[in-house]
Coordinates of C-alpha atoms and ligand atoms in Angstrom, one line a residue:
Chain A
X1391 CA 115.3 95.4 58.4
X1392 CA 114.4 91.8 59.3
X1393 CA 111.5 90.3 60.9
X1394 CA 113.6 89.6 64.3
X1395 CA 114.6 93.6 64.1
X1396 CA 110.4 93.8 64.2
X1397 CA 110.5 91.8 67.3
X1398 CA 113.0 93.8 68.6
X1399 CA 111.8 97.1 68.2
X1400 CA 107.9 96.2 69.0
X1401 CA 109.4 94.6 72.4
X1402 CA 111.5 98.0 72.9
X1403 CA 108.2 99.5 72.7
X1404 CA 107.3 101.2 69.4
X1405 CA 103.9 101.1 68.5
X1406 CA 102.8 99.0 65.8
X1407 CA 101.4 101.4 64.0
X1408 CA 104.2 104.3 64.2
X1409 CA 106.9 101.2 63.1
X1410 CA 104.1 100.2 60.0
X1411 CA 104.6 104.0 58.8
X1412 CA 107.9 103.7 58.1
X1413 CA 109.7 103.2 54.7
X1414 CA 111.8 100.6 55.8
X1415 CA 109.1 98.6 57.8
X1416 CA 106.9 99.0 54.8
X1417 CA 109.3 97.2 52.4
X1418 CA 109.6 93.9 54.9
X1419 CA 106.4 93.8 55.3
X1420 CA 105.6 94.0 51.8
X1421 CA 108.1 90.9 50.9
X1422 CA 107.3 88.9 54.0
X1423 CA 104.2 87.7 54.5
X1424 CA 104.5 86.6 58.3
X1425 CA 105.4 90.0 59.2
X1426 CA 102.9 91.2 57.5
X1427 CA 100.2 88.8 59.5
X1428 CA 101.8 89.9 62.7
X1429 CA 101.6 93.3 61.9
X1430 CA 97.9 93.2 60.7
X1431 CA 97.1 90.9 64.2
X1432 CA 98.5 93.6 66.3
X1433 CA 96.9 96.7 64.9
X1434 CA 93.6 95.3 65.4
X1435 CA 92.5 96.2 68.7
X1436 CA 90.4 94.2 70.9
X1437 CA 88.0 97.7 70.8
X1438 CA 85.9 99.0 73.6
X1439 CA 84.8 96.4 76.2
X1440 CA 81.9 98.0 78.2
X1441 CA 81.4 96.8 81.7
X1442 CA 78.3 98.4 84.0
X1443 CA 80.2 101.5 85.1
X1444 CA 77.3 102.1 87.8
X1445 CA 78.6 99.1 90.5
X1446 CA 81.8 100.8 89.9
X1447 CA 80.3 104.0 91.2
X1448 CA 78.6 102.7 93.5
X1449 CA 82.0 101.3 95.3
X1450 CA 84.0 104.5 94.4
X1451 CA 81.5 106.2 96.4
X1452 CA 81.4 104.2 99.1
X1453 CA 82.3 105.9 102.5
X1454 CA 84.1 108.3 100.1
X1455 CA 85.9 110.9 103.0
X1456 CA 89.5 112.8 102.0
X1457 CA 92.5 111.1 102.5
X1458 CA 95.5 112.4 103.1
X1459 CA 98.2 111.6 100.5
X1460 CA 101.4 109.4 100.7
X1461 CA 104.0 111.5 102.3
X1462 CA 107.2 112.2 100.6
X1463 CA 110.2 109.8 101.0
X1464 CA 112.3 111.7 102.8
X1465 CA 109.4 111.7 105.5
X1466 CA 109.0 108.1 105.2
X1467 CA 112.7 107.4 105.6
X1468 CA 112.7 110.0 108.2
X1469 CA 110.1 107.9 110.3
X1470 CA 111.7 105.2 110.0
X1471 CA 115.1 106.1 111.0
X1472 CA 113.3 107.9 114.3
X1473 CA 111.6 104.4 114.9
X1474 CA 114.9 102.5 114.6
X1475 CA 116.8 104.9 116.8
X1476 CA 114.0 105.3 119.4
X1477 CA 113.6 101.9 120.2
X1478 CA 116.9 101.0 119.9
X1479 CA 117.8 103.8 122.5
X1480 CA 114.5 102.8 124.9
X1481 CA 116.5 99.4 125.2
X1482 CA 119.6 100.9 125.8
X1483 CA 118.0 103.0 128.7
X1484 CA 116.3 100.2 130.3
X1485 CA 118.6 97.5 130.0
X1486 CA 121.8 99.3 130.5
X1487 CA 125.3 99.7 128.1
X1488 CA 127.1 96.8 130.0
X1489 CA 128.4 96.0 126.2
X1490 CA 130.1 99.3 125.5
X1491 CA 132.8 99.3 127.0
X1492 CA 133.6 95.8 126.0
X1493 CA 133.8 96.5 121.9
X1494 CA 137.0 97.4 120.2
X1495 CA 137.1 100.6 118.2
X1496 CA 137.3 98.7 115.1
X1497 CA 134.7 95.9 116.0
X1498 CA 132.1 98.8 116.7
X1499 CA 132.8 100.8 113.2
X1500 CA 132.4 97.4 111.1
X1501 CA 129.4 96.2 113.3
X1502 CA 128.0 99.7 112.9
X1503 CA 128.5 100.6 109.0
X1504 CA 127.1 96.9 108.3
X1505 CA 123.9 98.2 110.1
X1506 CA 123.9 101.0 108.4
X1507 CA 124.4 99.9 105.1
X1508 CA 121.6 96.9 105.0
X1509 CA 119.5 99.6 106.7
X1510 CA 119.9 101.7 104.0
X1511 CA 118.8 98.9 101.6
X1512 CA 115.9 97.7 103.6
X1513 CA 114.6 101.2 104.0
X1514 CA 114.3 102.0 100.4
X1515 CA 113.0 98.6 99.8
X1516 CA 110.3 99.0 102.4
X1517 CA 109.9 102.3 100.6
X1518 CA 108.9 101.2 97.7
X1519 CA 106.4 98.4 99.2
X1520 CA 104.2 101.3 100.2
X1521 CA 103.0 102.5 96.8
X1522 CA 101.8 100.2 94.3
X1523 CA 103.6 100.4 90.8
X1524 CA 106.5 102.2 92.8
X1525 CA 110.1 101.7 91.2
X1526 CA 112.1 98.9 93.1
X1527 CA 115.6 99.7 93.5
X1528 CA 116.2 97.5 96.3
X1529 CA 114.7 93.6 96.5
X1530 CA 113.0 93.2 99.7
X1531 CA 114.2 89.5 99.6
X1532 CA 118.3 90.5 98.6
X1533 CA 118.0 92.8 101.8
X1534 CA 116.5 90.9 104.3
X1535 CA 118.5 87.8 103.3
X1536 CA 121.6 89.8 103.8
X1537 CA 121.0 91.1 106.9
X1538 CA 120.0 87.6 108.2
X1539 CA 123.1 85.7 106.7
X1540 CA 125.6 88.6 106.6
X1541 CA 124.8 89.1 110.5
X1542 CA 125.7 85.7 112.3
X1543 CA 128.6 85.9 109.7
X1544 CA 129.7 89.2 110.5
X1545 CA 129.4 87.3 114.8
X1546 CA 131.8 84.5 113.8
X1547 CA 134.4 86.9 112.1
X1548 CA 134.7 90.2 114.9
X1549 CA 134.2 88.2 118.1
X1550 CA 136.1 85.4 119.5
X1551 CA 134.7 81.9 119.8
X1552 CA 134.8 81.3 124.0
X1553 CA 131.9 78.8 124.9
X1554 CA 131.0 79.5 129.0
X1555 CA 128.4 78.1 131.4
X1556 CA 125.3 79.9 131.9
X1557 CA 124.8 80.1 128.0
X1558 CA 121.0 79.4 127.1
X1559 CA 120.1 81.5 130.3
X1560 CA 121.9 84.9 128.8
X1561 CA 120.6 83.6 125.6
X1562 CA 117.1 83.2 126.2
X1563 CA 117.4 86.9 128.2
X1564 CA 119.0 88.2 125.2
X1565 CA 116.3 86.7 122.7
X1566 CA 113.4 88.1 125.4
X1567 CA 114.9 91.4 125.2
X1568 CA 115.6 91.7 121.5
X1569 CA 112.1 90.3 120.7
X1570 CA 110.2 92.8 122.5
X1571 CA 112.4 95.5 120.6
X1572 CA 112.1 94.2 117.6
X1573 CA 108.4 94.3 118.3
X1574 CA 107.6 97.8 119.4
X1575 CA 109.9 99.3 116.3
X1576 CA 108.2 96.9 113.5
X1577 CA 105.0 97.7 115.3
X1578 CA 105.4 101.2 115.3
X1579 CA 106.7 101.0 111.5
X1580 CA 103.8 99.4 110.5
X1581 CA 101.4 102.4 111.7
X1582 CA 103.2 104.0 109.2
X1583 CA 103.2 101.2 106.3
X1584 CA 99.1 101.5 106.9
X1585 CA 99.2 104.8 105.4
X1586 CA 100.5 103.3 101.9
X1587 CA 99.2 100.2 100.1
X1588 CA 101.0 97.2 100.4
X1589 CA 100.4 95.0 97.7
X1590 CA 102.7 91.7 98.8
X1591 CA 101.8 91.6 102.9
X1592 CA 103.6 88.5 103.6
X1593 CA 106.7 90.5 102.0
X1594 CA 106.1 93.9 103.3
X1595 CA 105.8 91.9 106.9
X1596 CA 108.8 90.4 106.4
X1597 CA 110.3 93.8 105.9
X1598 CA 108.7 95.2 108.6
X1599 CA 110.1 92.3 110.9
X1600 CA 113.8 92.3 109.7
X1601 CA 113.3 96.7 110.5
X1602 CA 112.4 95.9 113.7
X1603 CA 115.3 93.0 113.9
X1604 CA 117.8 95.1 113.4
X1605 CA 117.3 97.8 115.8
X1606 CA 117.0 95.1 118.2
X1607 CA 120.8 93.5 117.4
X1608 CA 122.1 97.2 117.3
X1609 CA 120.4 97.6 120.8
X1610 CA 122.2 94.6 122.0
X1611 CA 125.2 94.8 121.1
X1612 CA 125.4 97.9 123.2
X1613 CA 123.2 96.2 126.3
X1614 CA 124.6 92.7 126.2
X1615 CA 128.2 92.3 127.8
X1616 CA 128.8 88.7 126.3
X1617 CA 131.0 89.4 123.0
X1618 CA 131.3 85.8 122.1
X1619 CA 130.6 84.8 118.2
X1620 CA 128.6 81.8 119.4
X1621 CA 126.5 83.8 121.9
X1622 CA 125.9 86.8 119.2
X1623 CA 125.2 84.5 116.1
X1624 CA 122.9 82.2 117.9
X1625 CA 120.5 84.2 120.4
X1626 CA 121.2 88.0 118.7
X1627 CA 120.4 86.4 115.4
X1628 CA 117.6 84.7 116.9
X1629 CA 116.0 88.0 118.2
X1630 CA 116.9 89.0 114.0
X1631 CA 115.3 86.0 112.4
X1632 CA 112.3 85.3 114.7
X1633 CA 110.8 89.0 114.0
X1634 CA 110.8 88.8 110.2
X1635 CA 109.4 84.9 110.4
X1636 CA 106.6 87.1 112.6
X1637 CA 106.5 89.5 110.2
X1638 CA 106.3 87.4 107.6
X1639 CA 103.8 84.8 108.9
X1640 CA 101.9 87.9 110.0
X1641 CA 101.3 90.0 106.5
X1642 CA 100.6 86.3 104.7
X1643 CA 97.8 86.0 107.3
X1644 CA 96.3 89.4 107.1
X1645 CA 96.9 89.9 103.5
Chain B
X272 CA 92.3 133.6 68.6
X273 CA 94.4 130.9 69.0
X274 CA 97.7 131.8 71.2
X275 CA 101.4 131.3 69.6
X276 CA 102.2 128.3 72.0
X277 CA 99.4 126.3 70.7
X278 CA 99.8 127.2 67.1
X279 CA 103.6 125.6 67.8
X280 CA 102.7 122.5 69.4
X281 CA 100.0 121.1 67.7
X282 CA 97.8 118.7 69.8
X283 CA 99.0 114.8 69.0
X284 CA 96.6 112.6 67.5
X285 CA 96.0 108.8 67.4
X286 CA 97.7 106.5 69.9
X287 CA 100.4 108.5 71.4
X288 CA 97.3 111.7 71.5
X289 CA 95.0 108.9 72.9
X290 CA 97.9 108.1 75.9
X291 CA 98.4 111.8 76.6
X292 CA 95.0 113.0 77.3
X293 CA 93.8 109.9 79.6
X294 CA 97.5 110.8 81.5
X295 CA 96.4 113.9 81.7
X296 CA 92.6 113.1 82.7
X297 CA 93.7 110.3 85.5
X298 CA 96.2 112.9 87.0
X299 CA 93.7 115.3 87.3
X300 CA 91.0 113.3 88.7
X301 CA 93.1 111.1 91.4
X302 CA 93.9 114.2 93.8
X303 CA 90.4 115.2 93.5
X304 CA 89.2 111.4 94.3
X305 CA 91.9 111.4 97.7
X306 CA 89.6 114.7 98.0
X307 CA 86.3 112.3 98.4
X308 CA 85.0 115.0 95.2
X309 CA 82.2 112.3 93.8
X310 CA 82.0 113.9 91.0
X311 CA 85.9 113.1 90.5
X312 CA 85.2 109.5 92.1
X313 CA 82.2 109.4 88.7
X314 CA 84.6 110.4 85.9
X315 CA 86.9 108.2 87.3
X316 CA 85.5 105.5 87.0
X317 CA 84.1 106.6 83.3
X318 CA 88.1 107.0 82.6
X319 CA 90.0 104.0 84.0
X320 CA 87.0 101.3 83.7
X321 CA 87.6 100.9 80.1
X322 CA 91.5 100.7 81.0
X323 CA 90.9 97.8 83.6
X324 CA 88.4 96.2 81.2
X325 CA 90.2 95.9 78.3
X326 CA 93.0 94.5 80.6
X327 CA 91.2 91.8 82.5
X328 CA 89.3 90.6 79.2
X329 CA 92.3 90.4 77.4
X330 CA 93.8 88.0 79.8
X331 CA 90.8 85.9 80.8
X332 CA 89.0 86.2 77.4
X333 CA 85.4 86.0 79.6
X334 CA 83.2 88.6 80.2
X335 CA 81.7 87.3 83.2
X336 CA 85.1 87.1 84.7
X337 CA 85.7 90.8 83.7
X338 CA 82.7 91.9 85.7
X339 CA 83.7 90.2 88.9
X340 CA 87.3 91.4 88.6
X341 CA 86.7 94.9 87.2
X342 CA 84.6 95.6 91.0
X343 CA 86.8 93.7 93.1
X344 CA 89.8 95.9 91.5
X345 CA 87.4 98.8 92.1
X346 CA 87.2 97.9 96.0
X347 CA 90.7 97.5 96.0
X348 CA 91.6 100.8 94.2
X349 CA 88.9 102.4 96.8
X350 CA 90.6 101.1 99.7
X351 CA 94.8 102.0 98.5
X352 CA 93.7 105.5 97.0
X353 CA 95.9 107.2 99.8
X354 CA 98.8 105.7 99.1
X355 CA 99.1 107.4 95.0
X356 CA 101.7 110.3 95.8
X357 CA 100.0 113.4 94.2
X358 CA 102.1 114.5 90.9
X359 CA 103.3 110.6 90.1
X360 CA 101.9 108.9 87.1
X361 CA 98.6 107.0 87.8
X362 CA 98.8 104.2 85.3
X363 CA 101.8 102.3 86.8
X364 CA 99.6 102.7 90.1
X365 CA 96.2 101.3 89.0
X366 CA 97.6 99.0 86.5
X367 CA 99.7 97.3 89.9
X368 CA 96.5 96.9 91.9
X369 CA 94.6 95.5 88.5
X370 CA 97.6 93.0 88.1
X371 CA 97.6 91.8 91.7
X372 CA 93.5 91.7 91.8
X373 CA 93.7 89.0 89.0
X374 CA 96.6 87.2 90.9
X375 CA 95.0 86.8 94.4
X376 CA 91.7 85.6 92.7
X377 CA 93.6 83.3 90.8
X378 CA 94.9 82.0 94.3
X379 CA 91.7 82.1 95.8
X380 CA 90.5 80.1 92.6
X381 CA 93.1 77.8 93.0
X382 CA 92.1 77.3 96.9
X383 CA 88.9 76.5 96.3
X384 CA 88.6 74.7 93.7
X385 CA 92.0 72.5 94.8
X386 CA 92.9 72.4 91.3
X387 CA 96.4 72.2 90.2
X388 CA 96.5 73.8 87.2
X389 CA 98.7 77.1 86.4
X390 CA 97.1 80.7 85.9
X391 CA 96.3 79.8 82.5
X392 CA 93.3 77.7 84.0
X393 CA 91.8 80.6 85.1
X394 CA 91.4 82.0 81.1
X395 CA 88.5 80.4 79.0
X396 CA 87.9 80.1 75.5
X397 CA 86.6 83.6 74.6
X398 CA 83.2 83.4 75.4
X399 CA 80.8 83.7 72.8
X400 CA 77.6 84.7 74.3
X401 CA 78.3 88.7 75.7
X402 CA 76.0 89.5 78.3
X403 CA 74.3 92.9 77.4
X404 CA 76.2 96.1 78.5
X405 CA 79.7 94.3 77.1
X406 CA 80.9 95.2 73.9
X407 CA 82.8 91.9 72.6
X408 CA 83.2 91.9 68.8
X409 CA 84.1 88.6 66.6
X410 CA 87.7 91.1 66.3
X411 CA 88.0 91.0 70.1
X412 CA 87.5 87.5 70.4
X413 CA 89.9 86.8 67.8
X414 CA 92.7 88.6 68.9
X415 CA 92.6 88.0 72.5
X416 CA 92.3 83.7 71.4
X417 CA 96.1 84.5 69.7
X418 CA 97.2 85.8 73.2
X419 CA 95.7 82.8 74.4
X420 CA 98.2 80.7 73.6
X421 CA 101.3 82.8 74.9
X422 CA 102.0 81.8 78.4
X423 CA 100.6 84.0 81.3
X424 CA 103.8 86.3 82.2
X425 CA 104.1 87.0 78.9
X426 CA 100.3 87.5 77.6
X427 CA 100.5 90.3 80.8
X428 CA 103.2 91.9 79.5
X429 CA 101.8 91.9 75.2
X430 CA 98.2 92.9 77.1
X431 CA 99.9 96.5 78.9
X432 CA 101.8 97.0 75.6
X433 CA 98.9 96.4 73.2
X434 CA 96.0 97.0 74.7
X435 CA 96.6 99.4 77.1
X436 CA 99.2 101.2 74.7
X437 CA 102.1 101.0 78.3
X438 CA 105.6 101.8 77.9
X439 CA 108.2 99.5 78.7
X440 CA 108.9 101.3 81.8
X441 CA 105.2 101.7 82.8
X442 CA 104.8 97.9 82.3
X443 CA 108.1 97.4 84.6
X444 CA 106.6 99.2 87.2
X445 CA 103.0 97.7 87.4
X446 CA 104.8 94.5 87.3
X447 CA 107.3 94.7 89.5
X448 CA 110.2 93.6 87.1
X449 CA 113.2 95.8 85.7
X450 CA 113.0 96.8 82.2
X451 CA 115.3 94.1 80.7
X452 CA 113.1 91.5 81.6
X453 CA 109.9 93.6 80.4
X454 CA 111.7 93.7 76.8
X455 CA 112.7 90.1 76.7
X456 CA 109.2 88.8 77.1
X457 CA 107.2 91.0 74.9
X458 CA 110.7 89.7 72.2
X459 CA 109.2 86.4 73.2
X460 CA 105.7 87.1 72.8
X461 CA 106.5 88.3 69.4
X462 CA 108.3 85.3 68.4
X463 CA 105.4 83.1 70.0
X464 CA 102.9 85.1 68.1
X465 CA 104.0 84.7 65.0
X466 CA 103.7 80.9 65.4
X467 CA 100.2 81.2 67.2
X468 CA 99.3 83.0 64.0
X469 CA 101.0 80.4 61.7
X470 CA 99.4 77.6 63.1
X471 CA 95.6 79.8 62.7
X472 CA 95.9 80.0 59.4
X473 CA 97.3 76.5 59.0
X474 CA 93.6 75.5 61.0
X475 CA 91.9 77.3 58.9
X476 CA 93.0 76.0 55.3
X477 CA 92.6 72.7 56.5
X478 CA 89.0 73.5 57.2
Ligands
ZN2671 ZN1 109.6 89.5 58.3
ZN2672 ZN1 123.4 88.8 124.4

């Protein structure tokens, strides 16, 4: 036993005085005298500090009417997948498939398991944003920063590079279109996120924003016949990024 | 008559004991809270209020400040009470809320005061005068001016351990960082301890 083994196991988590009980720990301690000090230090508590429980009370009490618990995940994630594929569906059915036709078998697979695989790390990440003290398996940053770099990326390497006339008047129809998508799904998600307790709103907006972003570019790519890497990485991925700046801007303001 | 079960598992004592019964109090109580059972909403506040306290006074070391923060963290707790998930533990739950209540009024501090000074401004000396109704012993004030001199990430992480007797994995969870990280702080709180209390008694025998 040595004194950075102490360190060790009291950062590991054994209590200081479980760890002074033991035969080992008792003979460092009794040769070395800073170990000893810490030891002494950390099994004296700080003891009871009172504060007037009555305020407390008071504010516990407060408009105190049953609330219905956080739903399971698998309710959650349910929810959200509905909202994605709702919205991205209502724009499919108003603004036609013109795009369809237009992808290649393998272009729609790779387009279509990258959604689903940064969806499936934003969703547990948005998730776990609901609950404070929940275990984070996914960073909210990692998975909205992929979806917003690995997206144009993902433009540039499918689809061919064919600049054309009329591009800012597509884009800007494309951007319109995508926004209001993105809207209505990160909208409708966050009358769900309202049920939990986000701690981090300029984070959980984010979230909420890059949701809603992304059933707006899978919307697209069905509704918008321009398969052009410029067109996609530029307006698509502006209807991506400008929802989670929203989003963002949004839940630092309210939070 | 006692059953067989409980003459096989005898009831824990001391720390660990200690741990066990307020899980077993806060898990009870919280459903009852969501509820709106006052009586819950009463005891619960008997139960976790010396939790929260002990927490914000070992970090800020003032027991004014404890007061203000202990009821804003009680608003807050009121307000996210529907989103605890029935069955999970509570402590990773309130121990979040505490931790972010002392953040955003360290922010809001910050704002309006226009200082530029890091979170550690927000801790005083340990105050020496207690108001009445606060408990702060001459032991107290002692061992909370050793975590004094540890920087903030890792005074939070010795003040769950310690003083709220959290596991590593508990303390991970209220604070939003994996486990790894958790242990390599409290290693370096340890190390930065031990010189905190080599340099006391240095002070004191040159007094
Ligand atoms: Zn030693
Ligand atoms: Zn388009």
């Amino acid at each position: 036993m040595t004194c950075e083994d102490l360190d060790r196991r009291l950062s590991e988590g054994a209590r200081a005085a479980d760890l002074a009980a033991e035969p080992a720990v008792a003979t460092h301690l009794a040769r070395c005298p800073e170990c000893a000090r810490l030891m002494a230090w950390l099994l004296r508590g700080i003891g009871d500090v009172r504060v007037d429980s009555a305020r407390a009370s008071e504010i516990a009490r407060t408009g105190l009417k049953p609330v219905r618990s956080l739903p399971p995940a698998r309710t959650l994630i349910m929810s959200l997948a509905a909202i994605v594929a709702g919205v991205a569906g209502l724009h499919v059915v108003t603004m036609g498939a013109d795009g369809w036709p237009l992808l290649s078998g393998s272009q729609a697979i790779v387009f279509a398991a990258f959604l689903a695989v940064t969806l499936a790390l934003l969703a547990p990440a948005w998730l776990s944003s609901l609950r404070p003290g929940a275990r984070q398996r996914v960073h909210p940053v990692a998975a909205v920063l992929l979806l917003a770099a690995g997206f144009p990326a993902l433009a540039a390497l499918l689809f061919p590079v064919r600049l054309a006339e009329g591009l800012a008047a597509e884009g800007v129809r494309c951007v319109a279109g995508g926004a209001m998508a993105a809207a209505m799904a990160s909208g409708l998600l966050f009358l769900v996120t309202r049920r939990g307790y986000p701690l981090d709103w300029g984070r959980t907006g984010a979230l909420l924003g890059a949701i809603g972003g992304l059933a707006a570019v899978a919307a697209l790519q069905v509704s918008c016949p321009r398969h052009e890497a410029v067109h996609l990485a530029l307006w698509h991925g502006l209807a991506l990024i400008l929802p989670v700046l929203a989003g963002f801007l949004a839940g630092r303001r309210a939070g | 008559m006692a059953s067989p079960e409980q003459d096989a598992v005898p009831p824990r004592t001391g720390a660990a004991g200690a741990r066990e019964a307020l899980d077993a109090e806060l898990l009870r109580l919280m459903p009852r809270y969501q509820d709106a059972d006052r009586a819950a909403a009463d005891a619960l506040v008997l139960t976790a209020g010396p939790v929260l306290a002990r927490y914000f006074y070992s970090l800020t070391g003032d027991t004014r400040l404890v007061e203000d923060l202990v009821q804003e963290c009680w608003l807050r707790i009121h307000r996210a009470r529907q989103s605890y998930r029935r069955g999970e533990p509570v402590l990773p739950w309130l121990m979040a809320i505490a931790r972010h209540t002392r953040v955003d009024q360290y922010r809001r501090w910050k704002r309006s005061s226009g200082r530029e000074t890091g979170i550690d401004g927000l801790v005083r000396q340990p105050s020496s005068d207690p108001r009445p109704g606060i408990e702060n012993s001459l032991q107290a004030r002692e061992v909370v001016a050793v975590l004094h001199r540890l920087p903030d990430s890792q005074r939070e992480v010795l003040t769950m351990m310690k003083t709220n007797d959290m596991s590593v994995e508990e303390v991970a969870l209220a604070t939003g960082v994996s486990q790894a990280a958790v242990k390599q702080k409290a290693f370096r709180a340890y190390q930065a301890i031990r010189k905190a209390l080599g340099v006391s008694r240095r002070e004191e025998n040159e007094r």
